[in-house]
Amino acid sequence: MAWMTLKKRKRSTWPFWMALLLFGNVYSWTRSDNEPPTSPITPTMAAALPIAKATPPRAASPSVVDLTLPKVATAAYAVPTFASLNERQQFERRVCKAVIAIEFGRDPVSMFASSIQGEPHYVSYIRPNDGTLWEYLCRVSGRNVVWSIPNGRWRNSYTAGDTEFRFSTSNSDRTLMIEGRHFDGSSTRESFILAAL
């Protein structure tokens, strides 16, 4: 009987974010050929573009998703296109971690991000000085990024003093550039190496 209560107590003390961090969603790391492509560039458009290259077909069995930045269809800084929904979600989670890191002055490496298809991305971190858990929601739409606290308002009212966040990527050095434009006209720019997020 003591073993049962000990086991129950151990399970109940695990926070939600730790369970996700340790066990995660296995399906977010695999893809199959049955998934529809989410790229806005069709094969005929890709053939017409000098920079875009058609990707070879994938094997029929599920494979590990390549987490490097995919090829983009324009030069310099642009929004990348993706071969699968999983790649897009992984990239958007990295963008959200970078935006929350800029807004609150935290290290993005210490943050945890997760997402469910069709829902905002969940970003959290533990503040080192007092051990409290801080949670945020984040949405990426085109090049714009907005965030919120759970059960709070979305920070997209730029005239009310919210910071407008936009991102771009560079395919040559695999960097993510985040620009935050503040209400007073000033702006903040920071770049991150995608592999480090």
Backbone as a printed PyTorch tensor [residue, N CA C, xyz], in Angstrom:
tensor([[[  0.8150,  -1.1880,   0.0000],
         [  0.0000,   0.0000,   0.0000],
         [  0.8700,   1.2690,   0.0000]],

        [[  1.9830,   1.2400,   0.7160],
         [  2.8740,   2.4010,   0.7350],
         [  3.4540,   2.6570,  -0.6490]],

        [[  3.7070,   1.6010,  -1.3930],
         [  4.2370,   1.7680,  -2.7430],
         [  3.2380,   2.4930,  -3.6400]],

        [[  1.9510,   2.1740,  -3.5000],
         [  0.9070,   2.8100,  -4.3120],
         [  0.8190,   4.3050,  -4.0180]],

        [[  0.8770,   4.6860,  -2.7570],
         [  0.7810,   6.1060,  -2.4380],
         [  2.0340,   6.8490,  -2.8810]],

        [[  3.1980,   6.2250,  -2.7740],
         [  4.4320,   6.8590,  -3.2230],
         [  4.3990,   7.0790,  -4.7270]],

        [[  3.9500,   6.0810,  -5.4640],
         [  3.8830,   6.2000,  -6.9160],
         [  2.8880,   7.2830,  -7.3170]],

        [[  1.7390,   7.3310,  -6.6710],
         [  0.7440,   8.3420,  -6.9790],
         [  1.2770,   9.7380,  -6.6560]],

        [[  1.9480,   9.8890,  -5.5430],
         [  2.4970,  11.1770,  -5.1560],
         [  3.5540,  11.6300,  -6.1610]],

        [[  4.3860,  10.7060,  -6.6370],
         [  5.4260,  11.0640,  -7.5860],
         [  4.8200,  11.5680,  -8.8930]],

        [[  3.7860,  10.9190,  -9.3770],
         [  3.1520,  11.3570, -10.6200],
         [  2.4840,  12.7130, -10.4690]],

        [[  1.8710,  12.9620,  -9.3550],
         [  1.1190,  14.2000,  -9.1990],
         [  2.0330,  15.4140,  -9.0460]],

        [[  3.3050,  15.2260,  -8.7430],
         [  4.1950,  16.3670,  -8.5710],
         [  4.8480,  16.8040,  -9.8750]],

        [[  4.6630,  16.0660, -10.9590],
         [  5.2660,  16.4610, -12.2250],
         [  4.4600,  17.5770, -12.8600]],

        [[  5.0610,  18.7290, -13.1190],
         [  4.3310,  19.7900, -13.8120],
         [  4.0540,  19.3910, -15.2620]],

        [[  3.0500,  20.0160, -15.8190],
         [  2.6480,  19.7340, -17.1940],
         [  3.8010,  19.9510, -18.1730]],

        [[  4.5190,  21.0760, -18.0300],
         [  5.5820,  21.3840, -18.9830],
         [  6.7090,  20.3670, -18.9110]],

        [[  6.9800,  19.8130, -17.7110],
         [  8.0630,  18.8430, -17.5880],
         [  7.6860,  17.5330, -18.2730]],

        [[  6.4250,  17.1320, -18.1450],
         [  5.9730,  15.9160, -18.8200],
         [  6.0800,  16.0780, -20.3300]],

        [[  5.7080,  17.2620, -20.8420],
         [  5.8450,  17.5010, -22.2820],
         [  7.3070,  17.5240, -22.7020]],

        [[  8.1530,  18.1280, -21.8690],
         [  9.5700,  18.2040, -22.1880],
         [ 10.2010,  16.8230, -22.2470]],

        [[  9.8570,  15.9600, -21.2890],
         [ 10.4640,  14.6340, -21.2340],
         [  9.8750,  13.6700, -22.2530]],

        [[  8.5620,  13.6970, -22.4160],
         [  7.9220,  12.7000, -23.2610],
         [  7.4930,  13.2600, -24.6090]],

        [[  7.0990,  14.5170, -24.6680],
         [  6.7850,  15.2050, -25.9010],
         [  5.7430,  14.5180, -26.7590]],

        [[  5.5960,  15.0330, -27.9540],
         [  4.6840,  14.4560, -28.9280],
         [  5.5300,  13.7900, -29.9930]],

        [[  5.5710,  12.4730, -29.9950],
         [  6.4220,  11.7280, -30.9190],
         [  6.0200,  11.9980, -32.3560]],

        [[  4.7400,  12.2010, -32.5850],
         [  4.2680,  12.3890, -33.9460],
         [  4.7430,  13.7000, -34.5550]],

        [[  5.1520,  14.6670, -33.7400],
         [  5.6280,  15.9240, -34.2970],
         [  7.0230,  15.7890, -34.9040]],

        [[  7.7010,  14.6770, -34.6640],
         [  9.0440,  14.5010, -35.1980],
         [  9.0770,  13.6180, -36.4380]],

        [[  7.9570,  13.0660, -36.8620],
         [  7.9310,  12.2000, -38.0330],
         [  6.9310,  12.7220, -39.0460]],

        [[  7.0920,  12.3110, -40.2670],
         [  6.1270,  12.6580, -41.3070],
         [  6.0200,  11.4840, -42.2520]],

        [[  4.9320,  11.4020, -42.9620],
         [  4.7620,  10.3720, -43.9780],
         [  4.3570,  11.0460, -45.2760]],

        [[  4.4050,  10.3150, -46.3680],
         [  4.0580,  10.8970, -47.6600],
         [  2.5650,  11.1250, -47.8170]],

        [[  1.7600,  10.6660, -46.8910],
         [  0.3260,  10.8860, -46.9720],
         [ -0.0620,  12.3010, -46.5590]],

        [[  0.8600,  13.0480, -45.9420],
         [  0.5660,  14.4090, -45.5300],
         [  0.5560,  15.3200, -46.7470]],

        [[ -0.4040,  16.2380, -46.8290],
         [ -0.4070,  17.1640, -47.9610],
         [  0.7040,  18.1950, -47.7900]],

        [[  1.3450,  18.6160, -48.8740],
         [  2.3760,  19.6460, -48.7510],
         [  1.7430,  20.9770, -48.3650]],

        [[  2.4470,  21.7460, -47.5390],
         [  1.9230,  23.0340, -47.0980],
         [  2.6400,  24.1960, -47.7770]],

        [[  3.5230,  23.9130, -48.6880],
         [  4.2680,  24.9660, -49.3570],
         [  3.3710,  25.6970, -50.3470]],

        [[  3.3970,  27.0510, -50.3680],
         [  2.5960,  27.7840, -51.3430],
         [  3.1850,  27.7380, -52.7490]],

        [[  4.3930,  27.2090, -52.8980],
         [  5.0280,  27.1510, -54.2110],
         [  4.7540,  25.7920, -54.8340]],

        [[  4.1040,  25.8060, -55.9750],
         [  3.8070,  24.5620, -56.6870],
         [  5.0400,  24.1330, -57.4700]],

        [[  5.1010,  22.8720, -57.9370],
         [  6.2630,  22.4350, -58.7160],
         [  6.4870,  23.2600, -59.9820]],

        [[  5.4090,  23.7080, -60.6440],
         [  5.5980,  24.5270, -61.8450],
         [  6.1610,  25.8950, -61.4920]],

        [[  5.7380,  26.4470, -60.3480],
         [  6.2990,  27.7240, -59.9110],
         [  7.7660,  27.5570, -59.5320]],

        [[  8.0900,  26.4490, -58.8830],
         [  9.4680,  26.2020, -58.4630],
         [ 10.3900,  26.0680, -59.6610]],

        [[  9.8980,  25.4740, -60.7400],
         [ 10.7230,  25.3330, -61.9400],
         [ 10.9980,  26.6870, -62.5760]],

        [[ 10.0540,  27.6260, -62.4470],
         [ 10.2260,  28.9440, -63.0450],
         [ 11.1430,  29.8380, -62.2170]],

        [[ 11.2520,  29.5830, -60.9220],
         [ 12.1010,  30.3990, -60.0670],
         [ 13.5440,  29.9200, -60.1450]],

        [[ 14.5060,  30.8230, -60.3440],
         [ 15.8930,  30.3790, -60.4740],
         [ 16.5030,  29.8760, -59.1710]],

        [[ 16.0270,  30.3300, -58.0150],
         [ 16.6460,  29.9540, -56.7490],
         [ 16.0010,  28.7100, -56.1570]],

        [[ 14.6780,  28.5910, -56.3070],
         [ 13.9770,  27.4500, -55.7150],
         [ 14.3320,  26.1740, -56.4520]],

        [[ 14.5180,  25.1060, -55.7250],
         [ 14.8330,  23.8140, -56.3070],
         [ 13.8100,  22.8030, -55.8250]],

        [[ 13.3970,  21.9410, -56.7220],
         [ 12.4300,  20.9130, -56.3450],
         [ 13.1020,  19.9210, -55.4080]],

        [[ 12.3960,  19.5080, -54.3840],
         [ 12.9450,  18.5340, -53.4490],
         [ 12.6270,  17.1360, -53.9380]],

        [[ 13.5210,  16.1820, -53.7340],
         [ 13.2460,  14.8160, -54.1790],
         [ 12.1120,  14.2170, -53.3620]],

        [[ 11.3660,  13.2610, -53.9330],
         [ 10.2760,  12.6450, -53.1690],
         [ 10.8210,  11.8800, -51.9760]],

        [[ 10.0510,  11.8510, -50.9060],
         [ 10.4690,  11.1600, -49.6920],
         [ 10.0590,   9.7010, -49.7480]],

        [[ 10.6980,   8.8960, -48.9140],
         [ 10.3820,   7.4690, -48.8460],
         [  8.9760,   7.2720, -48.2900]],

        [[  8.3830,   6.0980, -48.5560],
         [  7.0170,   5.8240, -48.1190],
         [  6.9220,   5.6580, -46.6050]],

        [[  7.9850,   5.2280, -45.9670],
         [  7.9400,   5.0520, -44.5190],
         [  8.1990,   6.3890, -43.8290]],

        [[  7.7140,   6.5540, -42.5870],
         [  7.9710,   7.8040, -41.8710],
         [  9.4730,   8.0380, -41.7070]],

        [[  9.8670,   9.2810, -41.8090],
         [ 11.2830,   9.6140, -41.6880],
         [ 11.4460,  10.7700, -40.7170]],

        [[ 12.6470,  10.9670, -40.2540],
         [ 12.9350,  12.0480, -39.3270],
         [ 12.9380,  13.3560, -40.1040]],

        [[ 12.3420,  14.3850, -39.5350],
         [ 12.2490,  15.6780, -40.1840],
         [ 13.5900,  16.3870, -40.0850]],

        [[ 14.0370,  16.9630, -41.1950],
         [ 15.2620,  17.7430, -41.2080],
         [ 14.9630,  19.0850, -40.5530]],

        [[ 15.6520,  19.4060, -39.4490],
         [ 15.3560,  20.6120, -38.6990],
         [ 16.1530,  21.8220, -39.1600]],

        [[ 16.9120,  21.6990, -40.2480],
         [ 17.6210,  22.8590, -40.7630],
         [ 16.6500,  23.7280, -41.5390]],

        [[ 17.0330,  24.9590, -41.7770],
         [ 16.1750,  25.9010, -42.4810],
         [ 15.9660,  25.4470, -43.9160]],

        [[ 14.7170,  25.3450, -44.3800],
         [ 14.4740,  24.9110, -45.7520],
         [ 14.8720,  25.9830, -46.7580]],

        [[ 14.9970,  25.5820, -48.0130],
         [ 15.3400,  26.5200, -49.0720],
         [ 14.2200,  27.5310, -49.2390]],

        [[ 14.5780,  28.7650, -49.5350],
         [ 13.5680,  29.7890, -49.7560],
         [ 13.5310,  30.1600, -51.2260]],

        [[ 12.4330,  30.7730, -51.6410],
         [ 12.2270,  31.0730, -53.0480],
         [ 12.6960,  32.4680, -53.4280]],

        [[ 13.1940,  33.2600, -52.4970],
         [ 13.6940,  34.5850, -52.8140],
         [ 15.0650,  34.7590, -52.1890]],

        [[ 15.7830,  35.7230, -52.6830],
         [ 17.1360,  35.9650, -52.1860],
         [ 17.0910,  36.7610, -50.8830]],

        [[ 18.2360,  36.8050, -50.1940],
         [ 18.4260,  37.5700, -48.9580],
         [ 17.4460,  37.1410, -47.8750]],

        [[ 16.7550,  38.1070, -47.2560],
         [ 15.8540,  37.7840, -46.1540],
         [ 14.4530,  37.5270, -46.6790]],

        [[ 13.8520,  36.4420, -46.2110],
         [ 12.5190,  36.0630, -46.6740],
         [ 11.8620,  35.1480, -45.6600]],

        [[ 10.6060,  34.8210, -45.9030],
         [  9.8880,  33.8350, -45.1040],
         [ 10.0400,  32.5040, -45.8130]],

        [[ 10.5380,  31.4690, -45.1430],
         [ 10.7750,  30.1930, -45.8230],
         [  9.4830,  29.4580, -46.1390]],

        [[  9.5750,  28.5460, -47.1050],
         [  8.4690,  27.6480, -47.4140],
         [  8.8020,  26.2870, -46.8240]],

        [[  7.7900,  25.4730, -46.6020],
         [  7.9920,  24.2250, -45.8840],
         [  7.3950,  23.0590, -46.6480]],

        [[  8.0280,  21.9000, -46.5040],
         [  7.5480,  20.6900, -47.1590],
         [  6.4530,  20.0120, -46.3550]],

        [[  6.3980,  20.2340, -45.0520],
         [  5.3730,  19.5870, -44.2330],
         [  4.9280,  20.5300, -43.1240]],

        [[  3.7930,  20.2110, -42.5580],
         [  3.2590,  20.9960, -41.4550],
         [  4.1560,  20.9070, -40.2280]],

        [[  4.7800,  19.7540, -40.0080],
         [  5.6660,  19.5860, -38.8540],
         [  6.8740,  20.5080, -38.9370]],

        [[  7.4490,  20.6500, -40.1350],
         [  8.5890,  21.5570, -40.3030],
         [  8.1660,  22.9940, -40.0310]],

        [[  6.9830,  23.3660, -40.5050],
         [  6.4920,  24.7210, -40.2860],
         [  6.2780,  24.9830, -38.7920]],

        [[  5.6670,  24.0360, -38.0760],
         [  5.4420,  24.2170, -36.6440],
         [  6.7540,  24.3050, -35.8770]],

        [[  7.7330,  23.4930, -36.2510],
         [  9.0390,  23.5420, -35.5850],
         [  9.6830,  24.9130, -35.7800]],

        [[  9.6120,  25.4470, -36.9970],
         [ 10.1750,  26.7620, -37.2750],
         [  9.4330,  27.8420, -36.4920]],

        [[  8.0990,  27.7950, -36.4770],
         [  7.3170,  28.8040, -35.7620],
         [  7.5740,  28.7580, -34.2580]],

        [[  7.7980,  27.5680, -33.7060],
         [  8.1440,  27.4760, -32.2810],
         [  9.4640,  28.1850, -32.0030]],

        [[ 10.4180,  28.0480, -32.9040],
         [ 11.7070,  28.7360, -32.7340],
         [ 11.5240,  30.2470, -32.8040]],

        [[ 10.6900,  30.7150, -33.7310],
         [ 10.4110,  32.1480, -33.8420],
         [  9.7670,  32.6580, -32.5550]],

        [[  8.8070,  31.9110, -32.0330],
         [  8.1260,  32.3190, -30.7960],
         [  9.0950,  32.3860, -29.6170]],

        [[  9.9920,  31.4170, -29.5130],
         [ 10.9840,  31.4530, -28.4370],
         [ 11.8500,  32.7040, -28.5470]],

        [[ 12.2380,  33.0650, -29.7660],
         [ 13.0770,  34.2470, -29.9620],
         [ 12.3260,  35.5240, -29.5880]],

        [[ 11.0540,  35.6260, -29.9610],
         [ 10.2700,  36.8250, -29.6510],
         [ 10.0760,  36.9690, -28.1430]],

        [[  9.7250,  35.8950, -27.4620],
         [  9.5410,  35.9550, -26.0060],
         [ 10.8730,  36.2770, -25.3230]],

        [[ 11.9700,  35.7530, -25.8500],
         [ 13.2900,  36.0520, -25.2850],
         [ 13.6120,  37.5370, -25.4000]],

        [[ 13.2810,  38.1460, -26.5340],
         [ 13.5370,  39.5760, -26.7170],
         [ 12.6330,  40.4020, -25.8050]],

        [[ 11.3650,  40.0610, -25.7730],
         [ 10.3980,  40.8520, -25.0020],
         [ 10.6980,  40.8440, -23.5070]],

        [[ 11.1710,  39.7180, -22.9800],
         [ 11.3640,  39.6050, -21.5390],
         [ 12.8230,  39.4630, -21.1210]],

        [[ 13.7590,  39.5940, -22.0520],
         [ 15.1730,  39.5790, -21.7070],
         [ 15.6650,  38.2570, -21.1690]],

        [[ 15.2110,  37.1690, -21.7420],
         [ 15.5950,  35.8300, -21.2900],
         [ 16.3980,  35.1200, -22.3680]],

        [[ 17.0470,  34.0380, -21.9760],
         [ 17.8130,  33.2150, -22.9030],
         [ 16.8570,  32.2380, -23.5930]],

        [[ 16.7650,  32.2460, -24.9320],
         [ 15.8190,  31.3460, -25.6050],
         [ 16.1810,  29.8720, -25.4740]],

        [[ 17.4420,  29.5690, -25.1820],
         [ 17.8520,  28.1690, -25.0440],
         [ 17.1920,  27.5370, -23.8180]],

        [[ 16.9410,  28.3240, -22.7840],
         [ 16.3300,  27.7860, -21.5660],
         [ 14.8150,  27.6790, -21.6570]],

        [[ 14.2320,  28.0530, -22.7920],
         [ 12.7790,  28.0210, -22.9480],
         [ 12.3130,  26.7090, -23.5470]],

        [[ 11.0650,  26.3770, -23.2550],
         [ 10.4150,  25.1860, -23.7870],
         [  9.2450,  25.6470, -24.6490]],

        [[  9.1150,  25.0900, -25.8480],
         [  8.0130,  25.4460, -26.7400],
         [  7.3320,  24.1850, -27.2410]],

        [[  6.0140,  24.2280, -27.3080],
         [  5.2420,  23.1140, -27.8490],
         [  4.0590,  23.6830, -28.6100]],

        [[  3.4190,  22.8480, -29.4060],
         [  2.2590,  23.3110, -30.1560],
         [  1.3810,  22.1400, -30.5340]],

        [[  0.1210,  22.4540, -30.7480],
         [ -0.8690,  21.5200, -31.2570],
         [ -1.4010,  22.1410, -32.5350]],

        [[ -1.6120,  21.3250, -33.5520],
         [ -2.0510,  21.8360, -34.8460],
         [ -3.3200,  22.6730, -34.6950]],

        [[ -3.2890,  23.8580, -35.2760],
         [ -4.4390,  24.7430, -35.2380],
         [ -4.5420,  25.6030, -33.9940]],

        [[ -3.6380,  25.4440, -33.0470],
         [ -3.6590,  26.2040, -31.7990],
         [ -2.4220,  27.1030, -31.7280]],

        [[ -2.4620,  28.1490, -30.8840],
         [ -1.2570,  28.9630, -30.6940],
         [ -0.1340,  28.1370, -30.0680]],

        [[  1.0870,  28.5680, -30.2880],
         [  2.2460,  27.8920, -29.7090],
         [  2.3520,  28.2680, -28.2310]],

        [[  2.7990,  27.3140, -27.4300],
         [  2.9540,  27.4830, -25.9860],
         [  4.4410,  27.6020, -25.6940]],

        [[  4.8530,  28.6920, -25.0570],
         [  6.2560,  28.9190, -24.7020],
         [  6.3220,  29.1430, -23.1940]],

        [[  7.2690,  28.4790, -22.5420],
         [  7.4100,  28.6500, -21.0960],
         [  8.8830,  28.6020, -20.7090]],

        [[  9.1630,  29.1650, -19.5530],
         [ 10.5030,  29.0750, -18.9780],
         [ 10.3860,  29.2280, -17.4710]],

        [[ 11.4070,  28.7890, -16.7740],
         [ 11.4650,  28.9520, -15.3220],
         [ 12.4590,  30.0640, -15.0220]],

        [[ 12.0010,  31.0700, -14.3130],
         [ 12.8740,  32.1860, -13.9660],
         [ 13.8850,  31.7040, -12.9420]],

        [[ 15.1890,  31.8550, -13.2110],
         [ 16.2120,  31.2780, -12.3380],
         [ 16.2760,  31.8880, -10.9400]],

        [[ 15.9850,  33.1700, -10.7960],
         [ 16.1870,  33.7900,  -9.4820],
         [ 15.1500,  33.3710,  -8.4410]],

        [[ 13.9160,  33.0070,  -8.8620],
         [ 12.9300,  32.5820,  -7.8670],
         [ 12.2480,  31.2590,  -8.2050]],

        [[ 12.5760,  30.6460,  -9.3400],
         [ 12.0440,  29.3360,  -9.6930],
         [ 10.5850,  29.3290, -10.1200]],

        [[ 10.0300,  30.4840, -10.5090],
         [  8.6330,  30.5200, -10.9350],
         [  8.5150,  30.1980, -12.4220]],

        [[  7.3950,  29.5860, -12.7750],
         [  7.1140,  29.2080, -14.1550],
         [  6.3760,  30.3460, -14.8430]],

        [[  6.8680,  30.7670, -16.0140],
         [  6.2440,  31.8190, -16.8070],
         [  5.7930,  31.2040, -18.1170]],

        [[  4.5190,  31.4380, -18.4830],
         [  3.9220,  30.8190, -19.6610],
         [  3.3720,  31.8860, -20.5970]],

        [[  3.5000,  31.6310, -21.9050],
         [  3.0190,  32.5540, -22.9200],
         [  2.4250,  31.7660, -24.0760]],

        [[  1.5520,  32.4220, -24.8210],
         [  1.0270,  31.8870, -26.0690],
         [  1.5560,  32.7630, -27.1870]],

        [[  1.7330,  32.1890, -28.3620],
         [  2.3370,  32.9220, -29.4690],
         [  1.7110,  32.4620, -30.7770]],

        [[  1.4690,  33.4110, -31.6830],
         [  0.9580,  33.1020, -33.0180],
         [  1.8500,  33.7610, -34.0600]],

        [[  2.0810,  33.0330, -35.1520],
         [  2.8570,  33.5470, -36.2740],
         [  1.9180,  33.6370, -37.4660]],

        [[  1.8520,  34.8140, -38.0780],
         [  1.0040,  35.0210, -39.2510],
         [  1.8240,  35.7750, -40.2900]],

        [[  2.2290,  35.0710, -41.3390],
         [  3.1180,  35.6910, -42.3220],
         [  4.4490,  35.9850, -41.6720]],

        [[  4.8440,  37.2690, -41.6520],
         [  6.0770,  37.6710, -40.9760],
         [  5.8070,  38.2830, -39.6070]],

        [[  4.5410,  38.4170, -39.2240],
         [  4.1760,  39.0370, -37.9520],
         [  4.0540,  37.9940, -36.8550]],

        [[  4.4330,  38.3960, -35.6440],
         [  4.3520,  37.5220, -34.4730],
         [  3.6580,  38.2980, -33.3600]],

        [[  2.6280,  37.6860, -32.7630],
         [  1.9550,  38.2850, -31.6100],
         [  1.9700,  37.2840, -30.4680]],

        [[  1.9520,  37.7870, -29.2390],
         [  2.0010,  36.9200, -28.0690],
         [  0.9410,  37.3500, -27.0610]],

        [[  0.6990,  36.4590, -26.1130],
         [ -0.2810,  36.6900, -25.0640],
         [  0.1140,  35.8670, -23.8470]],

        [[ -0.4160,  36.2440, -22.6970],
         [ -0.3240,  35.3620, -21.5420],
         [ -1.5850,  34.5000, -21.5570]],

        [[ -1.5670,  33.3190, -20.9410],
         [ -2.7960,  32.5200, -20.9010],
         [ -3.9330,  33.3220, -20.2580]],

        [[ -5.0900,  33.2850, -20.8820],
         [ -6.2830,  34.0240, -20.4390],
         [ -6.0710,  35.5340, -20.4560]],

        [[ -5.1370,  36.0170, -21.2600],
         [ -4.8940,  37.4490, -21.3740],
         [ -5.1520,  37.9210, -22.7950]],

        [[ -4.9280,  39.1950, -23.0450],
         [ -5.1720,  39.7320, -24.3800],
         [ -3.9520,  39.5310, -25.2720]],

        [[ -4.1940,  39.4560, -26.5670],
         [ -3.1070,  39.3520, -27.5290],
         [ -2.4570,  40.7150, -27.6730]],

        [[ -1.1420,  40.7520, -27.6940],
         [ -0.3920,  42.0120, -27.7690],
         [ -0.2470,  42.4370, -29.2300]],

        [[ -1.3840,  42.8050, -29.8390],
         [ -1.3740,  43.2280, -31.2360],
         [ -1.9900,  44.6070, -31.4120]],

        [[ -2.1380,  45.3490, -30.3420],
         [ -2.6830,  46.6960, -30.4020],
         [ -1.5140,  47.6780, -30.3960]],

        [[ -0.9270,  47.8880, -31.5720],
         [  0.3080,  48.6680, -31.6670],
         [  0.0970,  50.1310, -31.2920]],

        [[ -1.1140,  50.6380, -31.4920],
         [ -1.3690,  52.0230, -31.1070],
         [ -1.5000,  52.1740, -29.5950]],

        [[ -1.7540,  51.0800, -28.8850],
         [ -1.8810,  51.1300, -27.4240],
         [ -0.5460,  50.9150, -26.7220]],

        [[  0.5290,  50.8170, -27.4750],
         [  1.8420,  50.6830, -26.8610],
         [  2.4710,  49.3170, -26.9710]],

        [[  1.8120,  48.3590, -27.6110],
         [  2.4040,  47.0350, -27.7840],
         [  3.5020,  47.0810, -28.8420]],

        [[  4.4740,  46.2080, -28.7000],
         [  5.5670,  46.1190, -29.6640],
         [  5.1410,  45.2500, -30.8360]],

        [[  5.4190,  45.7140, -32.0420],
         [  5.1140,  44.9440, -33.2510],
         [  6.3510,  44.1330, -33.6160]],

        [[  6.2130,  42.8120, -33.6150],
         [  7.3340,  41.9370, -33.9330],
         [  7.1830,  41.3790, -35.3390]],

        [[  8.2780,  41.4620, -36.1010],
         [  8.3450,  40.8580, -37.4320],
         [  9.6360,  40.0700, -37.5100]],

        [[  9.6340,  39.0220, -38.3210],
         [ 10.8340,  38.2100, -38.4530],
         [ 11.1770,  38.0230, -39.9170]],

        [[ 12.4330,  37.6810, -40.1530],
         [ 12.9100,  37.3030, -41.4810],
         [ 14.0500,  36.3180, -41.2880]],

        [[ 14.3530,  35.5880, -42.3420],
         [ 15.4130,  34.5860, -42.2680],
         [ 16.4220,  34.8220, -43.3710]],

        [[ 17.6250,  34.3670, -43.1250],
         [ 18.6750,  34.4040, -44.1270],
         [ 19.1090,  32.9770, -44.3840]],

        [[ 18.9710,  32.5490, -45.6220],
         [ 19.2990,  31.1690, -45.9550],
         [ 20.8040,  30.9470, -46.0180]],

        [[ 21.5680,  32.0110, -46.2860],
         [ 23.0090,  31.8350, -46.4460],
         [ 23.6960,  31.4530, -45.1320]],

        [[ 23.3310,  32.1070, -44.0340],
         [ 23.9910,  31.7890, -42.7630],
         [ 23.0380,  31.2040, -41.7260]],

        [[ 21.8260,  30.8360, -42.1590],
         [ 20.8610,  30.1500, -41.2930],
         [ 20.5500,  30.9430, -40.0250]],

        [[ 20.2880,  32.2280, -40.2040],
         [ 19.9730,  33.0740, -39.0600],
         [ 18.5230,  33.5370, -39.1180]],

        [[ 18.0100,  33.8590, -37.9570],
         [ 16.6680,  34.3940, -37.8010],
         [ 16.8150,  35.8100, -37.2760]],

        [[ 16.2440,  36.7770, -37.9770],
         [ 16.3040,  38.1750, -37.5680],
         [ 14.9300,  38.5840, -37.0520]],

        [[ 14.8710,  39.0720, -35.8160],
         [ 13.6270,  39.5500, -35.2100],
         [ 13.7320,  41.0600, -35.0600]],

        [[ 12.7180,  41.7640, -35.5460],
         [ 12.6730,  43.2150, -35.4050],
         [ 11.4370,  43.5810, -34.5940]],

        [[ 11.6400,  44.3380, -33.5440],
         [ 10.5340,  44.8220, -32.7220],
         [ 10.4140,  46.3220, -32.8620]],

        [[  9.2580,  46.7850, -33.3460],
         [  9.0110,  48.2210, -33.4900],
         [  8.1260,  48.6780, -32.3380]],

        [[  8.6200,  49.6490, -31.5980],
         [  7.9250,  50.1280, -30.4130],
         [  7.0250,  51.3100, -30.7610]],

        [[  6.1040,  51.6070, -29.8690],
         [  5.1200,  52.6620, -30.0820],
         [  5.7730,  54.0320, -30.2480]],

        [[  6.8870,  54.2600, -29.5680],
         [  7.5460,  55.5650, -29.6340],
         [  8.3820,  55.7590, -30.8970]],

        [[  8.3940,  54.7710, -31.7930],
         [  9.1330,  54.8850, -33.0450],
         [ 10.4820,  54.1990, -33.0230]],

        [[ 10.9870,  53.8450, -31.8620],
         [ 12.2650,  53.1400, -31.7900],
         [ 12.0710,  51.6820, -32.1900]],

        [[ 13.1680,  51.0340, -32.4920],
         [ 13.0790,  49.6220, -32.8730],
         [ 14.2410,  48.8460, -32.2720]],

        [[ 14.0370,  47.5500, -32.1500],
         [ 15.0330,  46.6320, -31.6240],
         [ 15.2380,  45.5390, -32.6520]],

        [[ 16.4870,  45.2040, -32.9470],
         [ 16.7800,  44.1100, -33.8670],
         [ 17.7480,  43.1580, -33.2020]],

        [[ 17.4080,  41.8850, -33.2750],
         [ 18.3070,  40.8500, -32.7690],
         [ 18.2980,  39.6950, -33.7400]],

        [[ 19.4400,  39.0410, -33.8450],
         [ 19.5240,  37.8690, -34.7180],
         [ 19.8900,  36.6480, -33.8850]],

        [[ 19.3960,  35.5020, -34.3270],
         [ 19.6080,  34.2350, -33.6460],
         [ 20.0380,  33.1940, -34.6690]],

        [[ 20.8780,  32.2770, -34.2500],
         [ 21.2220,  31.1340, -35.0920],
         [ 20.1210,  30.1030, -34.8970]],

        [[ 19.4910,  29.6950, -35.9960],
         [ 18.3290,  28.8070, -35.8990],
         [ 18.6470,  27.4880, -35.2130]],

        [[ 19.8150,  26.9430, -35.4690],
         [ 20.1580,  25.6510, -34.8710],
         [ 20.2780,  25.7450, -33.3540]],

        [[ 20.5360,  26.9400, -32.8220],
         [ 20.7070,  27.1050, -31.3780],
         [ 19.3900,  27.3120, -30.6390]],

        [[ 18.3040,  27.5740, -31.3540],
         [ 17.0100,  27.8240, -30.6920],
         [ 16.3010,  26.5360, -30.3560]]])
